[in-house]
Amino acid sequence: MVYRLLAVNIDGTLLQSNGRLNKSTKEAIEYVHDKGVHVALVTSRNYHSAKKVAKALKINPMIVAQHGAFVGASIEKPIMVKRMSEELTVELVQMLEKTNSQIMLHHEKYSLGNRVNLPENLLGKTVMYTNDQNIYAQNYVDDISEELMDHPMSPTKVDIIFTEQKDQVEMHKLIKDMFPEVEVTTNPGHRLTIVPRGVSKWSGVLYLADHLGVKRTEIVSIGDGLDDIEMIAGSGLGVAMGNADPEVKKAAKWVTRSNDDDGIAYMLKEFFRKQHPIGFLQKMNMLK
């Protein structure tokens, strides 16, 4: 089997626990890219945050960001963006604002959140990423519903942090029952994530693969989190990090070392050294 697309999760996989990109990992990603294999960074982060990581590589990888709602190498010309409607966004926010929670609406170009009295360690930080001529800002207002009346928004993703677990559980059920247009998932730390129906990291990778003319059996996916299970199980070769959850390892065909122990570099150099460059295989008419 020849593999033509490498999909790598960012946090806990590509990056070490300290948030840094190890030199050997960087070299291994570039080694695979030099063989003619497409590379995609996959993440729940926003596009600009993912692009910041991508710029540490010498290559220009594709980005599957915002939990799969954004796919592309450039924010100006995305391959695909999936959003929630303005009307649906207002309805969701009005319901969520009845709880004690921080609500963050994510667009690929900016985010909008409410100011709340949550513990400092839970609150999102106001950050700005500069990328070429674009600026990504996280804006905070007292009343999101009111802000949306003046400035409507169609987000790709909504993140919520609750002070109480019971609110998280109740809202998860309510949203699931009342809004069939979205997917809602529970995350550690009393958090929920809402995305348009059909959106996931794996759906984003599949959309990219289809765009590139790559079969799912030709995809290598590497991850560590529960939201990586679908792409790990569905790929031609699914790889779990040594630091991954046991459920993730169970879904994988290969378990490599941890993100702090050169897991990516070890797996890629061990596996892809056996594969000839794509250009050579095409020239020899060895690709079907």
C-alpha positions as a Python dict, from the first residue, in 0.01 Angstrom:
ca = {
    (1, 'M'): (0, 0, 0),
    (2, 'V'): (120, 350, -93),
    (3, 'Y'): (19, 632, 144),
    (4, 'R'): (-35, 977, -8),
    (5, 'L'): (-178, 1191, 276),
    (6, 'L'): (-46, 1233, 631),
    (7, 'A'): (-297, 1386, 876),
    (8, 'V'): (-139, 1485, 1209),
    (9, 'N'): (-320, 1619, 1514),
    (10, 'I'): (-143, 1920, 1670),
    (11, 'D'): (-180, 1929, 2052),
    (12, 'G'): (-55, 1619, 2231),
    (13, 'T'): (68, 1473, 1903),
    (14, 'L'): (277, 1704, 1687),
    (15, 'L'): (368, 1930, 1980),
    (16, 'Q'): (534, 1825, 2304),
    (17, 'S'): (360, 1875, 2639),
    (18, 'N'): (538, 2211, 2674),
    (19, 'G'): (380, 2327, 2348),
    (20, 'R'): (702, 2316, 2149),
    (21, 'L'): (780, 2148, 1818),
    (22, 'N'): (1074, 1912, 1855),
    (23, 'K'): (1347, 1943, 1589),
    (24, 'S'): (1335, 1570, 1508),
    (25, 'T'): (956, 1588, 1463),
    (26, 'K'): (994, 1884, 1229),
    (27, 'E'): (1255, 1699, 1024),
    (28, 'A'): (1041, 1385, 1005),
    (29, 'I'): (737, 1578, 875),
    (30, 'E'): (956, 1745, 613),
    (31, 'Y'): (1108, 1405, 522),
    (32, 'V'): (763, 1265, 446),
    (33, 'H'): (663, 1578, 252),
    (34, 'D'): (980, 1549, 41),
    (35, 'K'): (860, 1205, -66),
    (36, 'G'): (562, 1373, -233),
    (37, 'V'): (313, 1292, 45),
    (38, 'H'): (53, 1560, 123),
    (39, 'V'): (68, 1679, 485),
    (40, 'A'): (-227, 1818, 684),
    (41, 'L'): (-229, 1956, 1038),
    (42, 'V'): (-556, 1866, 1210),
    (43, 'T'): (-687, 2054, 1514),
    (44, 'S'): (-975, 2203, 1711),
    (45, 'R'): (-776, 2528, 1720),
    (46, 'N'): (-870, 2824, 1502),
    (47, 'Y'): (-700, 2864, 1164),
    (48, 'H'): (-455, 3134, 1275),
    (49, 'S'): (-336, 2935, 1575),
    (50, 'A'): (-284, 2628, 1353),
    (51, 'K'): (-107, 2840, 1090),
    (52, 'K'): (134, 2964, 1358),
    (53, 'V'): (237, 2601, 1418),
    (54, 'A'): (252, 2533, 1043),
    (55, 'K'): (494, 2822, 990),
    (56, 'A'): (748, 2642, 1210),
    (57, 'L'): (775, 2384, 931),
    (58, 'K'): (962, 2450, 606),
    (59, 'I'): (667, 2314, 409),
    (60, 'N'): (324, 2472, 359),
    (61, 'P'): (87, 2204, 495),
    (62, 'M'): (-286, 2193, 449),
    (63, 'I'): (-483, 2282, 762),
    (64, 'V'): (-797, 2113, 893),
    (65, 'A'): (-892, 2354, 1171),
    (66, 'Q'): (-1181, 2441, 1400),
    (67, 'H'): (-1266, 2076, 1458),
    (68, 'G'): (-1291, 2013, 1084),
    (69, 'A'): (-1513, 2309, 992),
    (70, 'F'): (-1227, 2483, 805),
    (71, 'V'): (-1011, 2312, 540),
    (72, 'G'): (-740, 2482, 336),
    (73, 'A'): (-387, 2619, 324),
    (74, 'S'): (-496, 2982, 303),
    (75, 'I'): (-762, 3180, 487),
    (76, 'E'): (-827, 3385, 172),
    (77, 'K'): (-905, 3077, -41),
    (78, 'P'): (-1030, 2794, 181),
    (79, 'I'): (-1121, 2463, 22),
    (80, 'M'): (-1421, 2430, 255),
    (81, 'V'): (-1583, 2618, 545),
    (82, 'K'): (-1897, 2497, 727),
    (83, 'R'): (-2089, 2735, 950),
    (84, 'M'): (-2395, 2762, 1170),
    (85, 'S'): (-2658, 3007, 1047),
    (86, 'E'): (-2695, 3350, 1207),
    (87, 'E'): (-3045, 3261, 1330),
    (88, 'L'): (-2935, 2932, 1486),
    (89, 'T'): (-2640, 3105, 1654),
    (90, 'V'): (-2869, 3358, 1824),
    (91, 'E'): (-3102, 3081, 1948),
    (92, 'L'): (-2812, 2880, 2091),
    (93, 'V'): (-2657, 3182, 2260),
    (94, 'Q'): (-2984, 3296, 2417),
    (95, 'M'): (-3027, 2952, 2574),
    (96, 'L'): (-2665, 2926, 2688),
    (97, 'E'): (-2668, 3273, 2844),
    (98, 'K'): (-2918, 3145, 3103),
    (99, 'T'): (-2634, 2939, 3256),
    (100, 'N'): (-2320, 3053, 3437),
    (101, 'S'): (-2071, 2985, 3160),
    (102, 'Q'): (-1821, 3134, 2924),
    (103, 'I'): (-1937, 3116, 2562),
    (104, 'M'): (-1694, 3151, 2274),
    (105, 'L'): (-1815, 3180, 1913),
    (106, 'H'): (-1540, 3098, 1664),
    (107, 'H'): (-1516, 3235, 1310),
    (108, 'E'): (-1201, 3163, 1107),
    (109, 'K'): (-1113, 3533, 1125),
    (110, 'Y'): (-1213, 3622, 1483),
    (111, 'S'): (-1382, 3499, 1802),
    (112, 'L'): (-1652, 3651, 2023),
    (113, 'G'): (-1697, 3568, 2391),
    (114, 'N'): (-1881, 3690, 2698),
    (115, 'R'): (-1724, 3843, 3008),
    (116, 'V'): (-1803, 3619, 3305),
    (117, 'N'): (-1674, 3560, 3657),
    (118, 'L'): (-1515, 3222, 3603),
    (119, 'P'): (-1189, 3113, 3771),
    (120, 'E'): (-889, 3269, 3601),
    (121, 'N'): (-750, 2931, 3493),
    (122, 'L'): (-1069, 2858, 3295),
    (123, 'L'): (-1111, 3189, 3119),
    (124, 'G'): (-995, 3235, 2761),
    (125, 'K'): (-719, 3488, 2710),
    (126, 'T'): (-742, 3782, 2473),
    (127, 'V'): (-489, 3707, 2203),
    (128, 'M'): (-407, 3834, 1857),
    (129, 'Y'): (-229, 3636, 1586),
    (130, 'T'): (-74, 3829, 1299),
    (131, 'N'): (-51, 3635, 976),
    (132, 'D'): (44, 3828, 663),
    (133, 'Q'): (-212, 4111, 658),
    (134, 'N'): (-473, 3930, 864),
    (135, 'I'): (-538, 3975, 1233),
    (136, 'Y'): (-722, 3721, 1446),
    (137, 'A'): (-878, 3877, 1755),
    (138, 'Q'): (-1069, 3733, 2050),
    (139, 'N'): (-1328, 3994, 2149),
    (140, 'Y'): (-1521, 3994, 2478),
    (141, 'V'): (-1858, 4164, 2539),
    (142, 'D'): (-2105, 4175, 2830),
    (143, 'D'): (-2398, 4044, 2626),
    (144, 'I'): (-2337, 3825, 2320),
    (145, 'S'): (-2706, 3820, 2216),
    (146, 'E'): (-2713, 4197, 2207),
    (147, 'E'): (-2386, 4208, 2011),
    (148, 'L'): (-2526, 3960, 1756),
    (149, 'M'): (-2829, 4182, 1694),
    (150, 'D'): (-2596, 4459, 1576),
    (151, 'H'): (-2328, 4236, 1425),
    (152, 'P'): (-2469, 3896, 1311),
    (153, 'M'): (-2223, 3607, 1303),
    (154, 'S'): (-2211, 3260, 1145),
    (155, 'P'): (-1955, 3070, 1353),
    (156, 'T'): (-1784, 2747, 1256),
    (157, 'K'): (-1769, 2634, 1620),
    (158, 'V'): (-1894, 2726, 1968),
    (159, 'D'): (-1707, 2637, 2288),
    (160, 'I'): (-1870, 2663, 2631),
    (161, 'I'): (-1712, 2629, 2978),
    (162, 'F'): (-1959, 2577, 3265),
    (163, 'T'): (-1894, 2639, 3633),
    (164, 'E'): (-2116, 2343, 3725),
    (165, 'Q'): (-2107, 1994, 3574),
    (166, 'K'): (-2487, 1965, 3604),
    (167, 'D'): (-2525, 2260, 3366),
    (168, 'Q'): (-2292, 2090, 3120),
    (169, 'V'): (-2495, 1767, 3134),
    (170, 'E'): (-2833, 1945, 3105),
    (171, 'M'): (-2720, 2167, 2816),
    (172, 'H'): (-2571, 1873, 2629),
    (173, 'K'): (-2909, 1697, 2636),
    (174, 'L'): (-3110, 2011, 2555),
    (175, 'I'): (-2895, 2109, 2258),
    (176, 'K'): (-2895, 1754, 2125),
    (177, 'D'): (-3277, 1735, 2151),
    (178, 'M'): (-3359, 2086, 2028),
    (179, 'F'): (-3101, 2151, 1755),
    (180, 'P'): (-3062, 1868, 1502),
    (181, 'E'): (-2856, 2105, 1284),
    (182, 'V'): (-2553, 2068, 1514),
    (183, 'E'): (-2323, 1813, 1676),
    (184, 'V'): (-2246, 1861, 2045),
    (185, 'T'): (-1963, 1687, 2231),
    (186, 'T'): (-1859, 1679, 2596),
    (187, 'N'): (-1499, 1768, 2684),
    (188, 'P'): (-1303, 1757, 3012),
    (189, 'G'): (-1330, 2057, 3243),
    (190, 'H'): (-1709, 2109, 3223),
    (191, 'R'): (-1683, 2198, 2854),
    (192, 'L'): (-1903, 2150, 2550),
    (193, 'T'): (-1816, 2198, 2183),
    (194, 'I'): (-2083, 2266, 1921),
    (195, 'V'): (-2020, 2237, 1547),
    (196, 'P'): (-2246, 2214, 1239),
    (197, 'R'): (-2393, 1866, 1184),
    (198, 'G'): (-2154, 1637, 1001),
    (199, 'V'): (-1845, 1831, 1105),
    (200, 'S'): (-1555, 1649, 1271),
    (201, 'K'): (-1180, 1625, 1233),
    (202, 'W'): (-1232, 1312, 1022),
    (203, 'S'): (-1494, 1472, 796),
    (204, 'G'): (-1249, 1757, 733),
    (205, 'V'): (-969, 1515, 649),
    (206, 'L'): (-1200, 1321, 415),
    (207, 'Y'): (-1306, 1642, 239),
    (208, 'L'): (-940, 1730, 188),
    (209, 'A'): (-856, 1379, 66),
    (210, 'D'): (-1139, 1394, -187),
    (211, 'H'): (-1014, 1734, -306),
    (212, 'L'): (-662, 1590, -352),
    (213, 'G'): (-782, 1270, -517),
    (214, 'V'): (-661, 1054, -228),
    (215, 'K'): (-848, 741, -116),
    (216, 'R'): (-915, 691, 256),
    (217, 'T'): (-701, 375, 243),
    (218, 'E'): (-410, 601, 136),
    (219, 'I'): (-435, 819, 450),
    (220, 'V'): (-211, 793, 757),
    (221, 'S'): (-369, 963, 1060),
    (222, 'I'): (-190, 1025, 1390),
    (223, 'G'): (-355, 1149, 1710),
    (224, 'D'): (-392, 1120, 2085),
    (225, 'G'): (-739, 1248, 2185),
    (226, 'L'): (-1085, 1098, 2191),
    (227, 'D'): (-1188, 1329, 1904),
    (228, 'D'): (-910, 1168, 1696),
    (229, 'I'): (-1058, 817, 1723),
    (230, 'E'): (-1280, 850, 1415),
    (231, 'M'): (-995, 949, 1184),
    (232, 'I'): (-757, 694, 1334),
    (233, 'A'): (-1010, 413, 1290),
    (234, 'G'): (-1116, 526, 942),
    (235, 'S'): (-773, 579, 784),
    (236, 'G'): (-568, 327, 592),
    (237, 'L'): (-319, 347, 878),
    (238, 'G'): (-432, 488, 1211),
    (239, 'V'): (-159, 569, 1464),
    (240, 'A'): (-202, 651, 1833),
    (241, 'M'): (57, 832, 2041),
    (242, 'G'): (206, 665, 2347),
    (243, 'N'): (41, 936, 2560),
    (244, 'A'): (-302, 870, 2404),
    (245, 'D'): (-615, 763, 2589),
    (246, 'P'): (-657, 381, 2604),
    (247, 'E'): (-967, 408, 2380),
    (248, 'V'): (-757, 583, 2114),
    (249, 'K'): (-490, 313, 2130),
    (250, 'K'): (-757, 50, 2092),
    (251, 'A'): (-871, 208, 1763),
    (252, 'A'): (-518, 231, 1620),
    (253, 'K'): (-322, -13, 1404),
    (254, 'W'): (7, 126, 1535),
    (255, 'V'): (96, 277, 1875),
    (256, 'T'): (410, 488, 1871),
    (257, 'R'): (606, 658, 2147),
    (258, 'S'): (471, 960, 2339),
    (259, 'N'): (479, 1319, 2215),
    (260, 'D'): (761, 1389, 2463),
    (261, 'D'): (963, 1091, 2341),
    (262, 'D'): (986, 1163, 1965),
    (263, 'G'): (678, 953, 1885),
    (264, 'I'): (609, 1124, 1551),
    (265, 'A'): (971, 1115, 1434),
    (266, 'Y'): (1013, 749, 1533),
    (267, 'M'): (696, 637, 1355),
    (268, 'L'): (737, 840, 1035),
    (269, 'K'): (1102, 756, 972),
    (270, 'E'): (1045, 391, 1054),
    (271, 'F'): (742, 361, 830),
    (272, 'F'): (797, 598, 536),
    (273, 'R'): (1161, 501, 470),
    (274, 'K'): (1015, 191, 302),
    (275, 'Q'): (798, 398, 65),
    (276, 'H'): (945, 531, -260),
    (277, 'P'): (879, 897, -350),
    (278, 'I'): (537, 950, -510),
    (279, 'G'): (699, 1107, -818),
    (280, 'F'): (910, 796, -874),
    (281, 'L'): (609, 566, -835),
    (282, 'Q'): (412, 772, -1086),
    (283, 'K'): (701, 768, -1333),
    (284, 'M'): (727, 390, -1304),
    (285, 'N'): (347, 366, -1343),
    (286, 'M'): (322, 190, -1006),
    (287, 'L'): (28, 390, -873),
    (288, 'K'): (-324, 269, -947),
}
